[in-house]
Amino acid sequence: MNNIFCENIKKVEISGIRKFYNKVLKVNDAISLTLGQPDFPMPESVKNGVLKSVDENKTTYTPNAGILELRQEISNYLKNSSIEYEEDEICITVGGSEGLMSTLMALINSGDKVLIPNIAYPAYESITQIVGGDIVNYKLNEDFTINITHLKEMINTHKPKILVLSCPSNPCGSILTLEEKESLHQIIKENDIIVISDEIYASLCYGDYYSISQCYDIREKIIMVSGFSKMFSMTGLRVGYICTTKYIMENILKIHQYNVSCATSISQYGALSGLKYGLKDVEIMKLKFKKRRDYVYKRLKDMELEVCRPDGAFYIFPSIKKFNMTSEEFCHRLLNEEKVAIVPGTAFGEGGEGYIRISYCYSDEELQIALEKLENFIKKI
Ligand code: PMP
């Protein structure tokens, strides 16, 4: 029966994050720090936007690219971060996920090379496999910044069509520095390459926010994918967006149109209301995440784990290399012996071996208990 499936899909596995999460569900009373689902309820403004649109029967198809008011509001919002896209250069998608899929489907011919960071969010590799592209990985430095020399070598050797950037990073929590942005700007200028910049965590930068999408002179080579899942803690409403030039967008829209027609109308109205009235709630959530980041980082340091302080998103990625076990083994034992679930670094590529991902978008109480248990486990092994 395996032969009924297309060759590309046979190569793809379900995400290592979900695989581990499914194991957690089978262990009674386990505390899970596995998913990237903020624990805050979505802002009142988003709820009101959704409810009002239901009351007003705004439940029909919207334009394929999404409702105009939302695209205009996104355009204004991005201008605050020096990113310039007009409403006809924006398409509202079904989460960032559909944004990534539609973009890669529109660009990849069989065998085209896609340069993807190793360590990174697993969807980049899986989508590349689904659309028949070839994965080429680039390495990150020890502090999870981009190894620019290596990246240049990879571009020269492999001549990839696409470069994926992912900052703030899931799982590393690193953000783009000004130096990285400047080096990347130069590299992109000099090479025939299209950049997909996944900025779904842009609203969760604890340091200065730099983005390749701010480089106006190379905008014809840039596709930014972002969304509201994390920003408004509304992962289930499924609203993301793509920003790019009209020339590229015309072709992405063909995939988007035939796949989903449009993003869910009432969710789009929720996001619109959030952008108009809920930005202060985003700041409050960010401050709370920052406090948790500081707490988790200090606890891990106190346990004498080697760990970089994340400057974005809500993940921390400590090294467990000194324990001489694989990430998978470490996480399984922690789950079985202490009932705490975290994700093995290998779920994010081979480069993740020797690391674990802790998601700190959980309550202070859960974090405290889970870290105590982690400390007990470390003392024991
Ligand atoms: N990019 C990254 C880096 C992510 O971590 C996620 C979700 N965890 C997504 C994209 C997809 O987000 P969405 O829920 O909006 O589809």
Tab-separated table of N, CA, C and O in Angstrom, residues 293-358:
chain	number	residue	atom	x	y	z
A	293	ARG	N	11.688	34.567	30.700
A	293	ARG	CA	12.985	34.287	30.072
A	293	ARG	C	14.103	34.463	31.093
A	293	ARG	O	14.963	33.606	31.260
A	294	ASP	N	14.052	35.598	31.837
A	294	ASP	CA	15.098	35.873	32.831
A	294	ASP	C	15.115	34.792	33.911
A	294	ASP	O	16.173	34.339	34.329
A	295	TYR	N	13.924	34.394	34.346
A	295	TYR	CA	13.824	33.383	35.400
A	295	TYR	C	14.395	32.035	34.927
A	295	TYR	O	15.248	31.439	35.587
A	296	VAL	N	13.950	31.600	33.755
A	296	VAL	CA	14.379	30.284	33.256
A	296	VAL	C	15.887	30.292	32.986
A	296	VAL	O	16.602	29.360	33.352
A	297	TYR	N	16.365	31.380	32.395
A	297	TYR	CA	17.801	31.481	32.089
A	297	TYR	C	18.625	31.381	33.374
A	297	TYR	O	19.603	30.633	33.454
A	298	LYS	N	18.200	32.106	34.421
A	298	LYS	CA	18.952	32.092	35.682
A	298	LYS	C	18.937	30.694	36.307
A	298	LYS	O	19.971	30.183	36.755
A	299	ARG	N	17.760	30.071	36.282
A	299	ARG	CA	17.675	28.723	36.875
A	299	ARG	C	18.600	27.749	36.146
A	299	ARG	O	19.279	26.934	36.763
A	300	LEU	N	18.638	27.826	34.826
A	300	LEU	CA	19.484	26.909	34.053
A	300	LEU	C	20.957	27.191	34.305
A	300	LEU	O	21.768	26.271	34.447
A	301	LYS	N	21.303	28.472	34.400
A	301	LYS	CA	22.681	28.855	34.709
A	301	LYS	C	23.073	28.319	36.086
A	301	LYS	O	24.164	27.787	36.277
A	302	ASP	N	22.140	28.467	37.043
A	302	ASP	CA	22.413	27.978	38.405
A	302	ASP	C	22.626	26.461	38.419
A	302	ASP	O	23.292	25.927	39.284
A	303	MET	N	22.003	25.781	37.444
A	303	MET	CA	22.197	24.317	37.352
A	303	MET	C	23.514	23.995	36.622
A	303	MET	O	23.797	22.853	36.317
A	304	GLU	N	24.235	25.050	36.271
A	304	GLU	CA	25.517	24.934	35.546
A	304	GLU	C	25.373	24.312	34.157
A	304	GLU	O	26.236	23.578	33.694
A	305	LEU	N	24.228	24.624	33.532
A	305	LEU	CA	24.057	24.202	32.143
A	305	LEU	C	24.635	25.293	31.243
A	305	LEU	O	24.549	26.481	31.558
A	306	GLU	N	25.199	24.862	30.121
A	306	GLU	CA	25.698	25.828	29.153
A	306	GLU	C	24.500	26.312	28.346
A	306	GLU	O	23.799	25.491	27.730
A	307	VAL	N	24.249	27.618	28.380
A	307	VAL	CA	23.034	28.101	27.711
A	307	VAL	C	23.215	29.544	27.244
A	307	VAL	O	23.846	30.345	27.934
A	308	CYS	N	22.703	29.856	26.043
A	308	CYS	CA	22.727	31.240	25.553
A	308	CYS	C	21.442	31.918	26.014
A	308	CYS	O	20.367	31.317	25.920
A	309	ARG	N	21.559	33.183	26.413
A	309	ARG	CA	20.341	33.901	26.809
A	309	ARG	C	19.577	34.287	25.545
A	309	ARG	O	20.107	35.003	24.697
A	310	PRO	N	18.341	33.775	25.402
A	310	PRO	CA	17.601	34.104	24.172
A	310	PRO	C	17.145	35.562	24.166
A	310	PRO	O	16.797	36.097	25.212
A	311	ASP	N	17.150	36.189	22.992
A	311	ASP	CA	16.703	37.579	22.883
A	311	ASP	C	15.379	37.702	22.139
A	311	ASP	O	14.955	38.790	21.795
A	312	GLY	N	14.751	36.560	21.844
A	312	GLY	CA	13.474	36.619	21.159
A	312	GLY	C	12.710	35.317	21.275
A	312	GLY	O	13.245	34.323	21.777
A	313	ALA	N	11.468	35.334	20.812
A	313	ALA	CA	10.539	34.190	20.874
A	313	ALA	C	10.369	33.721	22.331
A	313	ALA	O	10.633	34.501	23.262
A	314	PHE	N	9.908	32.495	22.557
A	314	PHE	CA	9.761	32.034	23.951
A	314	PHE	C	10.336	30.639	24.144
A	314	PHE	O	9.729	29.784	24.767
A	315	TYR	N	11.513	30.448	23.550
A	315	TYR	CA	12.221	29.169	23.670
A	315	TYR	C	13.629	29.417	24.183
A	315	TYR	O	14.229	30.456	23.897
A	316	ILE	N	14.142	28.419	24.904
A	316	ILE	CA	15.534	28.463	25.331
A	316	ILE	C	16.132	27.108	24.989
A	316	ILE	O	15.433	26.089	25.043
A	317	PHE	N	17.420	27.094	24.626
A	317	PHE	CA	17.984	25.906	23.979
A	317	PHE	C	19.320	25.530	24.641
A	317	PHE	O	20.396	25.717	24.047
A	318	PRO	N	19.263	25.015	25.877
A	318	PRO	CA	20.521	24.700	26.571
A	318	PRO	C	21.220	23.463	26.025
A	318	PRO	O	20.581	22.577	25.455
A	319	SER	N	22.517	23.427	26.249
A	319	SER	CA	23.305	22.255	25.845
A	319	SER	C	23.267	21.217	26.966
A	319	SER	O	23.320	21.550	28.144
A	320	ILE	N	23.178	19.947	26.561
A	320	ILE	CA	23.252	18.854	27.549
A	320	ILE	C	24.405	17.927	27.171
A	320	ILE	O	24.442	16.770	27.578
A	321	LYS	N	25.351	18.485	26.380
A	321	LYS	CA	26.443	17.650	25.854
A	321	LYS	C	27.255	17.013	26.970
A	321	LYS	O	27.733	15.898	26.837
A	322	LYS	N	27.376	17.736	28.103
A	322	LYS	CA	28.255	17.215	29.158
A	322	LYS	C	27.705	15.949	29.826
A	322	LYS	O	28.418	15.296	30.576
A	323	PHE	N	26.458	15.599	29.566
A	323	PHE	CA	25.890	14.410	30.225
A	323	PHE	C	26.110	13.117	29.426
A	323	PHE	O	25.659	12.051	29.832
A	324	ASN	N	26.758	13.259	28.291
A	324	ASN	CA	27.060	12.075	27.477
A	324	ASN	C	25.860	11.203	27.171
A	324	ASN	O	25.909	9.985	27.290
A	325	MET	N	24.757	11.819	26.880
A	325	MET	CA	23.625	11.055	26.337
A	325	MET	C	23.023	11.847	25.181
A	325	MET	O	23.247	13.053	25.071
A	326	THR	N	22.282	11.141	24.341
A	326	THR	CA	21.688	11.852	23.206
A	326	THR	C	20.533	12.710	23.732
A	326	THR	O	20.005	12.463	24.829
A	327	SER	N	20.135	13.684	22.937
A	327	SER	CA	19.016	14.554	23.328
A	327	SER	C	17.748	13.731	23.536
A	327	SER	O	16.973	13.956	24.470
A	328	GLU	N	17.570	12.772	22.655
A	328	GLU	CA	16.392	11.901	22.686
A	328	GLU	C	16.352	11.124	24.011
A	328	GLU	O	15.327	11.082	24.703
A	329	GLU	N	17.510	10.554	24.369
A	329	GLU	CA	17.626	9.766	25.602
A	329	GLU	C	17.368	10.655	26.820
A	329	GLU	O	16.629	10.276	27.739
A	330	PHE	N	17.958	11.842	26.813
A	330	PHE	CA	17.801	12.787	27.918
A	330	PHE	C	16.312	13.100	28.116
A	330	PHE	O	15.786	13.024	29.220
A	331	CYS	N	15.632	13.419	27.015
A	331	CYS	CA	14.224	13.831	27.117
A	331	CYS	C	13.331	12.654	27.524
A	331	CYS	O	12.379	12.839	28.289
A	332	HIS	N	13.648	11.455	27.027
A	332	HIS	CA	12.853	10.294	27.425
A	332	HIS	C	13.006	9.994	28.903
A	332	HIS	O	12.033	9.750	29.603
A	333	ARG	N	14.253	10.035	29.371
A	333	ARG	CA	14.474	9.750	30.789
A	333	ARG	C	13.821	10.825	31.665
A	333	ARG	O	13.199	10.519	32.671
A	334	LEU	N	13.949	12.074	31.261
A	334	LEU	CA	13.338	13.157	32.044
A	334	LEU	C	11.814	12.972	32.110
A	334	LEU	O	11.201	13.160	33.167
A	335	LEU	N	11.243	12.558	30.997
A	335	LEU	CA	9.795	12.340	30.963
A	335	LEU	C	9.403	11.161	31.860
A	335	LEU	O	8.481	11.265	32.670
A	336	ASN	N	10.127	10.070	31.746
A	336	ASN	CA	9.749	8.873	32.504
A	336	ASN	C	10.097	8.984	33.988
A	336	ASN	O	9.339	8.527	34.834
A	337	GLU	N	11.230	9.616	34.297
A	337	GLU	CA	11.677	9.637	35.689
A	337	GLU	C	11.148	10.831	36.474
A	337	GLU	O	10.942	10.750	37.678
A	338	GLU	N	10.938	11.969	35.786
A	338	GLU	CA	10.496	13.171	36.521
A	338	GLU	C	9.167	13.727	35.998
A	338	GLU	O	8.656	14.718	36.508
A	339	LYS	N	8.654	13.103	34.965
A	339	LYS	CA	7.390	13.543	34.362
A	339	LYS	C	7.417	15.001	33.873
A	339	LYS	O	6.489	15.785	34.107
A	340	VAL	N	8.521	15.353	33.264
A	340	VAL	CA	8.620	16.665	32.623
A	340	VAL	C	8.954	16.445	31.154
A	340	VAL	O	9.870	15.681	30.834
A	341	ALA	N	8.193	17.118	30.303
A	341	ALA	CA	8.405	16.925	28.863
A	341	ALA	C	8.999	18.176	28.235
A	341	ALA	O	8.460	19.277	28.389
A	342	ILE	N	10.136	17.986	27.574
A	342	ILE	CA	10.732	19.037	26.748
A	342	ILE	C	11.147	18.367	25.428
A	342	ILE	O	11.136	17.142	25.338
A	343	VAL	N	11.518	19.166	24.443
A	343	VAL	CA	11.720	18.578	23.109
A	343	VAL	C	13.211	18.326	22.848
A	343	VAL	O	14.037	19.212	23.100
A	344	PRO	N	13.569	17.131	22.351
A	344	PRO	CA	14.973	16.882	21.995
A	344	PRO	C	15.416	17.831	20.885
A	344	PRO	O	14.663	18.077	19.933
A	345	GLY	N	16.631	18.347	20.993
A	345	GLY	CA	17.145	19.288	19.992
A	345	GLY	C	17.137	18.721	18.591
A	345	GLY	O	17.027	19.474	17.613
A	346	THR	N	17.220	17.410	18.469
A	346	THR	CA	17.276	16.785	17.138
A	346	THR	C	15.965	16.952	16.359
A	346	THR	O	15.942	16.717	15.148
A	347	ALA	N	14.890	17.356	17.032
A	347	ALA	CA	13.643	17.641	16.301
A	347	ALA	C	13.847	18.834	15.361
A	347	ALA	O	13.024	19.083	14.481
A	348	PHE	N	14.960	19.577	15.544
A	348	PHE	CA	15.210	20.790	14.754
A	348	PHE	C	16.409	20.639	13.828
A	348	PHE	O	17.003	21.616	13.401
A	349	GLY	N	16.763	19.383	13.555
A	349	GLY	CA	17.895	19.110	12.661
A	349	GLY	C	19.054	18.480	13.417
A	349	GLY	O	19.094	18.538	14.651
A	350	GLU	N	19.976	17.905	12.617
A	350	GLU	CA	21.126	17.207	13.243
A	350	GLU	C	21.918	18.121	14.158
A	350	GLU	O	22.468	17.677	15.164
A	351	GLY	N	21.998	19.392	13.790
A	351	GLY	CA	22.752	20.366	14.588
A	351	GLY	C	22.201	20.489	15.999
A	351	GLY	O	22.866	21.028	16.885
A	352	GLY	N	20.981	19.989	16.207
A	352	GLY	CA	20.357	20.093	17.526
A	352	GLY	C	20.758	18.968	18.478
A	352	GLY	O	20.331	18.955	19.638
A	353	GLU	N	21.568	18.018	17.987
A	353	GLU	CA	22.020	16.946	18.882
A	353	GLU	C	22.849	17.555	20.014
A	353	GLU	O	23.687	18.432	19.777
A	354	GLY	N	22.546	17.119	21.250
A	354	GLY	CA	23.275	17.689	22.392
A	354	GLY	C	22.567	18.888	23.003
A	354	GLY	O	23.087	19.532	23.908
A	355	TYR	N	21.358	19.182	22.492
A	355	TYR	CA	20.578	20.309	23.043
A	355	TYR	C	19.151	19.852	23.364
A	355	TYR	O	18.682	18.822	22.852
A	356	ILE	N	18.505	20.655	24.195
A	356	ILE	CA	17.076	20.427	24.474
A	356	ILE	C	16.343	21.763	24.297
A	356	ILE	O	16.932	22.812	24.543
A	357	ARG	N	15.098	21.698	23.847
A	357	ARG	CA	14.326	22.940	23.736
A	357	ARG	C	13.289	23.020	24.843
A	357	ARG	O	12.433	22.143	24.975
A	358	ILE	N	13.396	24.086	25.624
A	358	ILE	CA	12.390	24.344	26.654
A	358	ILE	C	11.556	25.522	26.171
A	358	ILE	O	12.085	26.574	25.829
